[in-house]
């Protein structure tokens, strides 16, 4: 179990990663936030949106993030939104562990994604994800509250933000409620592209 625990999100310049309402997750504002990834060749091929697409550093980062991930963890809110929005062949292609209070049998989808529902806490979900990921990394996929819970618990090793040139004004802030007295960051790299700026940090206990 040598892999890292990380998250990778797109964030607006004023610090938001999603609108308040799940119904707006595919709305215009969210689409503008995520505009950097939709044209990428890897993203289009992974979601079977058609051939072609852009290649370059944005495409490489989308592919590298996917390839390093051996399992994912997400919250129930993100799962509920995605259950409606993802195609039948969900885009993870690895085990996904959903932190929830609901008891539910695993939900297997075509293409290698199986959702497992964990109702006894974030650490149990992470333990199961680590085991499933083998020597690859575990991605905390979201949403914001789930990412924050893992950050505040000291369970994140590294994270990346694609800083998008849009303003939200309101919504779900990435670090709303972070235990700043406990968390220290070390910059790893900053990579600008024509669409976004990719920022990567390691996390350590202050």
C-alpha positions as a Markdown table, in Angstrom:
| # | Residue | x | y | z |
|---|---|---|---|---|
| 1 | Unk | 0.0 | 0.0 | 0.0 |
| 2 | Unk | 2.6 | 2.5 | -1.2 |
| 3 | Unk | 0.3 | 4.8 | -3.1 |
| 4 | Unk | -0.6 | 8.4 | -2.2 |
| 5 | Unk | -4.0 | 9.9 | -1.2 |
| 6 | Unk | -4.7 | 12.9 | -3.3 |
| 7 | Unk | -7.5 | 15.1 | -4.7 |
| 8 | Unk | -7.6 | 17.0 | -8.0 |
| 9 | Unk | -10.2 | 19.6 | -8.6 |
| 10 | Unk | -11.0 | 22.6 | -10.8 |
| 11 | Unk | -11.5 | 25.9 | -8.8 |
| 12 | Unk | -12.7 | 29.3 | -9.7 |
| 13 | Unk | -10.5 | 32.3 | -9.0 |
| 14 | Unk | -12.6 | 33.2 | -6.0 |
| 15 | Unk | -12.3 | 29.7 | -4.5 |
| 16 | Unk | -15.4 | 27.8 | -5.5 |
| 17 | Unk | -15.4 | 24.2 | -6.9 |
| 18 | Unk | -19.2 | 23.8 | -7.5 |
| 19 | Unk | -22.5 | 25.6 | -7.3 |
| 20 | Unk | -24.6 | 25.3 | -4.2 |
| 21 | Unk | -27.4 | 23.3 | -5.8 |
| 22 | Unk | -26.8 | 19.8 | -7.2 |
| 23 | Unk | -29.3 | 20.6 | -10.0 |
| 24 | Unk | -26.8 | 23.3 | -11.3 |
| 25 | Unk | -23.9 | 20.9 | -11.5 |
| 26 | Unk | -24.3 | 20.7 | -15.3 |
| 27 | Unk | -25.4 | 24.3 | -15.7 |
| 28 | Unk | -23.7 | 27.1 | -17.6 |
| 29 | Unk | -21.6 | 28.4 | -14.6 |
| 30 | Unk | -20.2 | 24.9 | -13.9 |
| 31 | Unk | -19.5 | 24.3 | -17.6 |
| 32 | Unk | -17.5 | 27.5 | -17.7 |
| 33 | Unk | -15.5 | 26.4 | -14.7 |
| 34 | Unk | -14.7 | 23.1 | -16.3 |
| 35 | Unk | -14.2 | 24.4 | -19.9 |
| 36 | Unk | -10.5 | 23.5 | -19.9 |
| 37 | Unk | -11.1 | 19.7 | -19.8 |
| 38 | Unk | -14.0 | 19.2 | -22.2 |
| 39 | Unk | -11.9 | 19.7 | -25.4 |
| 40 | Unk | -9.1 | 17.3 | -24.3 |
| 41 | Unk | -8.6 | 14.2 | -26.3 |
| 42 | Unk | -8.2 | 11.9 | -23.3 |
| 43 | Unk | -11.4 | 13.3 | -21.6 |
| 44 | Unk | -13.4 | 12.8 | -24.9 |
| 45 | Unk | -12.2 | 9.3 | -25.4 |
| 46 | Unk | -12.7 | 8.3 | -21.8 |
| 47 | Unk | -16.3 | 9.4 | -21.8 |
| 48 | Unk | -16.8 | 8.1 | -25.4 |
| 49 | Unk | -17.7 | 11.6 | -26.7 |
| 50 | Unk | -16.0 | 11.0 | -30.0 |
| 51 | Unk | -12.6 | 10.9 | -31.5 |
| 52 | Unk | -10.2 | 13.8 | -31.8 |
| 53 | Unk | -9.6 | 16.6 | -29.4 |
| 54 | Unk | -6.8 | 18.7 | -28.1 |
| 55 | Unk | -3.4 | 17.4 | -27.1 |
| 56 | Unk | -0.9 | 19.2 | -24.9 |
| 57 | Unk | -0.2 | 19.7 | -21.2 |
| 58 | Unk | -3.9 | 19.9 | -20.2 |
| 59 | Unk | -4.5 | 16.6 | -22.0 |
| 60 | Unk | -1.5 | 15.0 | -20.3 |
| 61 | Unk | -2.6 | 16.1 | -16.9 |
| 62 | Unk | -6.1 | 14.7 | -17.4 |
| 63 | Unk | -4.6 | 11.4 | -18.5 |
| 64 | Unk | -1.9 | 11.3 | -15.8 |
| 65 | Unk | -4.6 | 11.9 | -13.1 |
| 66 | Unk | -6.6 | 9.0 | -14.4 |
| 67 | Unk | -3.7 | 6.6 | -14.8 |
| 68 | Unk | -2.3 | 7.2 | -11.2 |
| 69 | Unk | -5.7 | 6.4 | -9.7 |
| 70 | Unk | -6.3 | 2.9 | -8.5 |
| 71 | Unk | -9.5 | 3.6 | -6.6 |
| 72 | Unk | -11.6 | 6.7 | -5.7 |
| 73 | Unk | -13.6 | 7.9 | -2.7 |
| 74 | Unk | -16.5 | 10.2 | -2.9 |
| 75 | Unk | -19.3 | 11.6 | -0.8 |
| 76 | Unk | -23.0 | 10.7 | -1.2 |
| 77 | Unk | -23.9 | 14.1 | -2.6 |
| 78 | Unk | -21.4 | 13.7 | -5.4 |
| 79 | Unk | -22.6 | 10.2 | -6.1 |
| 80 | Unk | -26.3 | 11.2 | -6.2 |
| 81 | Unk | -25.5 | 13.9 | -8.8 |
| 82 | Unk | -23.3 | 11.6 | -10.8 |
| 83 | Unk | -25.7 | 8.7 | -10.8 |
| 84 | Unk | -28.0 | 10.9 | -12.9 |
| 85 | Unk | -25.3 | 12.5 | -15.0 |
| 86 | Unk | -22.7 | 9.8 | -15.7 |
| 87 | Unk | -23.0 | 7.7 | -18.8 |
| 88 | Unk | -23.8 | 4.0 | -18.3 |
| 89 | Unk | -20.1 | 3.3 | -18.5 |
| 90 | Unk | -19.1 | 5.5 | -15.6 |
| 91 | Unk | -15.8 | 7.3 | -16.2 |
| 92 | Unk | -13.8 | 5.9 | -13.3 |
| 93 | Unk | -13.0 | 2.3 | -14.5 |
| 94 | Unk | -11.8 | 1.4 | -11.0 |
| 95 | Unk | -13.5 | 0.7 | -7.7 |
| 96 | Unk | -15.2 | 3.7 | -6.1 |
| 97 | Unk | -16.1 | 3.9 | -2.4 |
| 98 | Unk | -19.0 | 6.1 | -1.5 |
| 99 | Unk | -19.1 | 7.5 | 2.1 |
| 100 | Unk | -22.7 | 7.4 | 3.1 |
| 101 | Unk | -25.1 | 6.5 | 5.9 |
| 102 | Unk | -27.1 | 4.3 | 3.5 |
| 103 | Unk | -26.8 | 0.5 | 3.4 |
| 104 | Unk | -26.7 | -0.6 | -0.2 |
| 105 | Unk | -25.2 | -3.5 | -2.2 |
| 106 | Unk | -22.3 | -2.7 | -4.6 |
| 107 | Unk | -23.4 | -1.2 | -7.9 |
| 108 | Unk | -21.4 | -2.6 | -10.8 |
| 109 | Unk | -21.3 | -0.6 | -14.0 |
| 110 | Unk | -19.9 | -1.6 | -17.5 |
| 111 | Unk | -16.2 | -0.7 | -18.0 |
| 112 | Unk | -14.8 | -1.7 | -14.7 |
| 113 | Unk | -16.4 | 0.8 | -12.3 |
| 114 | Unk | -18.0 | -0.7 | -9.2 |
| 115 | Unk | -19.5 | 1.6 | -6.5 |
| 116 | Unk | -19.1 | 0.3 | -2.9 |
| 117 | Unk | -21.2 | 2.0 | -0.2 |
| 118 | Unk | -19.3 | 2.5 | 3.1 |
| 119 | Unk | -21.5 | 3.6 | 6.1 |
| 120 | Unk | -18.9 | 3.6 | 8.9 |
| 121 | Unk | -16.8 | 6.6 | 8.2 |
| 122 | Unk | -14.1 | 8.2 | 6.0 |
| 123 | Unk | -11.2 | 6.2 | 7.4 |
| 124 | Unk | -12.9 | 2.9 | 6.7 |
| 125 | Unk | -13.7 | 4.0 | 3.2 |
| 126 | Unk | -10.0 | 5.0 | 2.7 |
| 127 | Unk | -8.8 | 1.7 | 4.1 |
| 128 | Unk | -10.9 | -0.2 | 1.6 |
| 129 | Unk | -9.8 | 2.1 | -1.3 |
| 130 | Unk | -6.2 | 1.7 | -0.4 |
| 131 | Unk | -6.5 | -2.1 | -0.5 |
| 132 | Unk | -8.4 | -2.0 | -3.8 |
| 133 | Unk | -5.8 | 0.5 | -5.3 |
| 134 | Unk | -2.9 | -1.8 | -4.6 |
| 135 | Unk | 0.3 | 0.2 | -5.3 |
| 136 | Unk | -1.6 | 3.0 | -7.2 |
| 137 | Unk | -2.9 | 6.2 | -5.6 |
| 138 | Unk | -6.3 | 6.8 | -4.0 |
| 139 | Unk | -8.2 | 9.9 | -5.3 |
| 140 | Unk | -10.7 | 11.7 | -3.1 |
| 141 | Unk | -13.0 | 12.6 | -5.9 |
| 142 | Unk | -15.3 | 15.0 | -4.0 |
| 143 | Unk | -17.4 | 16.8 | -3.3 |
| 144 | Unk | -16.1 | 19.7 | -1.2 |
| 145 | Unk | -17.3 | 18.4 | 2.2 |
| 146 | Unk | -15.7 | 15.0 | 1.7 |
| 147 | Unk | -12.4 | 16.5 | 0.5 |
| 148 | Unk | -12.4 | 18.8 | 3.5 |
| 149 | Unk | -13.1 | 15.9 | 5.9 |
| 150 | Unk | -10.0 | 14.1 | 4.6 |
| 151 | Unk | -7.9 | 17.3 | 4.8 |
| 152 | Unk | -8.9 | 18.0 | 8.4 |
| 153 | Unk | -8.3 | 14.4 | 9.3 |
| 154 | Unk | -4.7 | 14.6 | 8.1 |
| 155 | Unk | -5.3 | 12.0 | 5.5 |
| 156 | Unk | -4.3 | 13.9 | 2.3 |
| 157 | Unk | -0.8 | 13.6 | 1.0 |
| 158 | Unk | -1.0 | 15.8 | -2.1 |
| 159 | Unk | -3.5 | 17.8 | -4.1 |
| 160 | Unk | -3.8 | 19.6 | -7.5 |
| 161 | Unk | -6.0 | 22.5 | -8.4 |
| 162 | Unk | -6.8 | 23.6 | -12.0 |
| 163 | Unk | -7.3 | 27.3 | -11.4 |
| 164 | Unk | -9.9 | 28.4 | -13.9 |
| 165 | Unk | -10.3 | 32.1 | -15.0 |
| 166 | Unk | -13.9 | 32.4 | -13.9 |
| 167 | Unk | -15.7 | 33.9 | -10.9 |
| 168 | Unk | -18.5 | 32.2 | -9.1 |
| 169 | Unk | -19.5 | 34.7 | -6.4 |
| 170 | Unk | -21.2 | 31.9 | -4.4 |
| 171 | Unk | -21.3 | 28.1 | -4.1 |
| 172 | Unk | -19.2 | 25.5 | -2.5 |
| 173 | Unk | -15.8 | 26.7 | -1.4 |
| 174 | Unk | -12.9 | 24.2 | -1.5 |
| 175 | Unk | -11.4 | 25.2 | 1.9 |
| 176 | Unk | -14.5 | 26.5 | 3.8 |
| 177 | Unk | -14.0 | 25.2 | 7.4 |
| 178 | Unk | -10.4 | 24.0 | 6.9 |
| 179 | Unk | -8.4 | 23.4 | 10.1 |
| 180 | Unk | -5.7 | 25.9 | 9.1 |
| 181 | Unk | -3.9 | 25.5 | 12.4 |
| 182 | Unk | -3.2 | 21.9 | 11.5 |
| 183 | Unk | -2.5 | 22.0 | 7.8 |
| 184 | Unk | 0.7 | 23.2 | 6.1 |
| 185 | Unk | 1.3 | 23.2 | 2.4 |
| 186 | Unk | 4.5 | 22.9 | 0.3 |
| 187 | Unk | 4.4 | 24.0 | -3.4 |
| 188 | Unk | 5.4 | 21.2 | -5.8 |
| 189 | Unk | 4.8 | 22.9 | -9.2 |
| 190 | Unk | 2.8 | 25.5 | -11.0 |
| 191 | Unk | 2.1 | 24.9 | -14.7 |
| 192 | Unk | 0.2 | 27.5 | -16.8 |
| 193 | Unk | -1.7 | 26.4 | -19.8 |
| 194 | Unk | -3.7 | 28.5 | -22.3 |
| 195 | Unk | -6.9 | 27.6 | -20.4 |
| 196 | Unk | -6.0 | 27.2 | -16.7 |
| 197 | Unk | -3.1 | 27.2 | -14.2 |
| 198 | Unk | -2.3 | 23.8 | -12.6 |
| 199 | Unk | -1.1 | 24.1 | -9.0 |
| 200 | Unk | 0.2 | 21.1 | -7.0 |
| 201 | Unk | 1.0 | 21.0 | -3.3 |
| 202 | Unk | 2.1 | 18.4 | -0.8 |
| 203 | Unk | 0.3 | 18.4 | 2.6 |
| 204 | Unk | 1.9 | 18.0 | 6.0 |
| 205 | Unk | 0.8 | 18.5 | 9.5 |
| 206 | Unk | 1.7 | 22.0 | 10.9 |
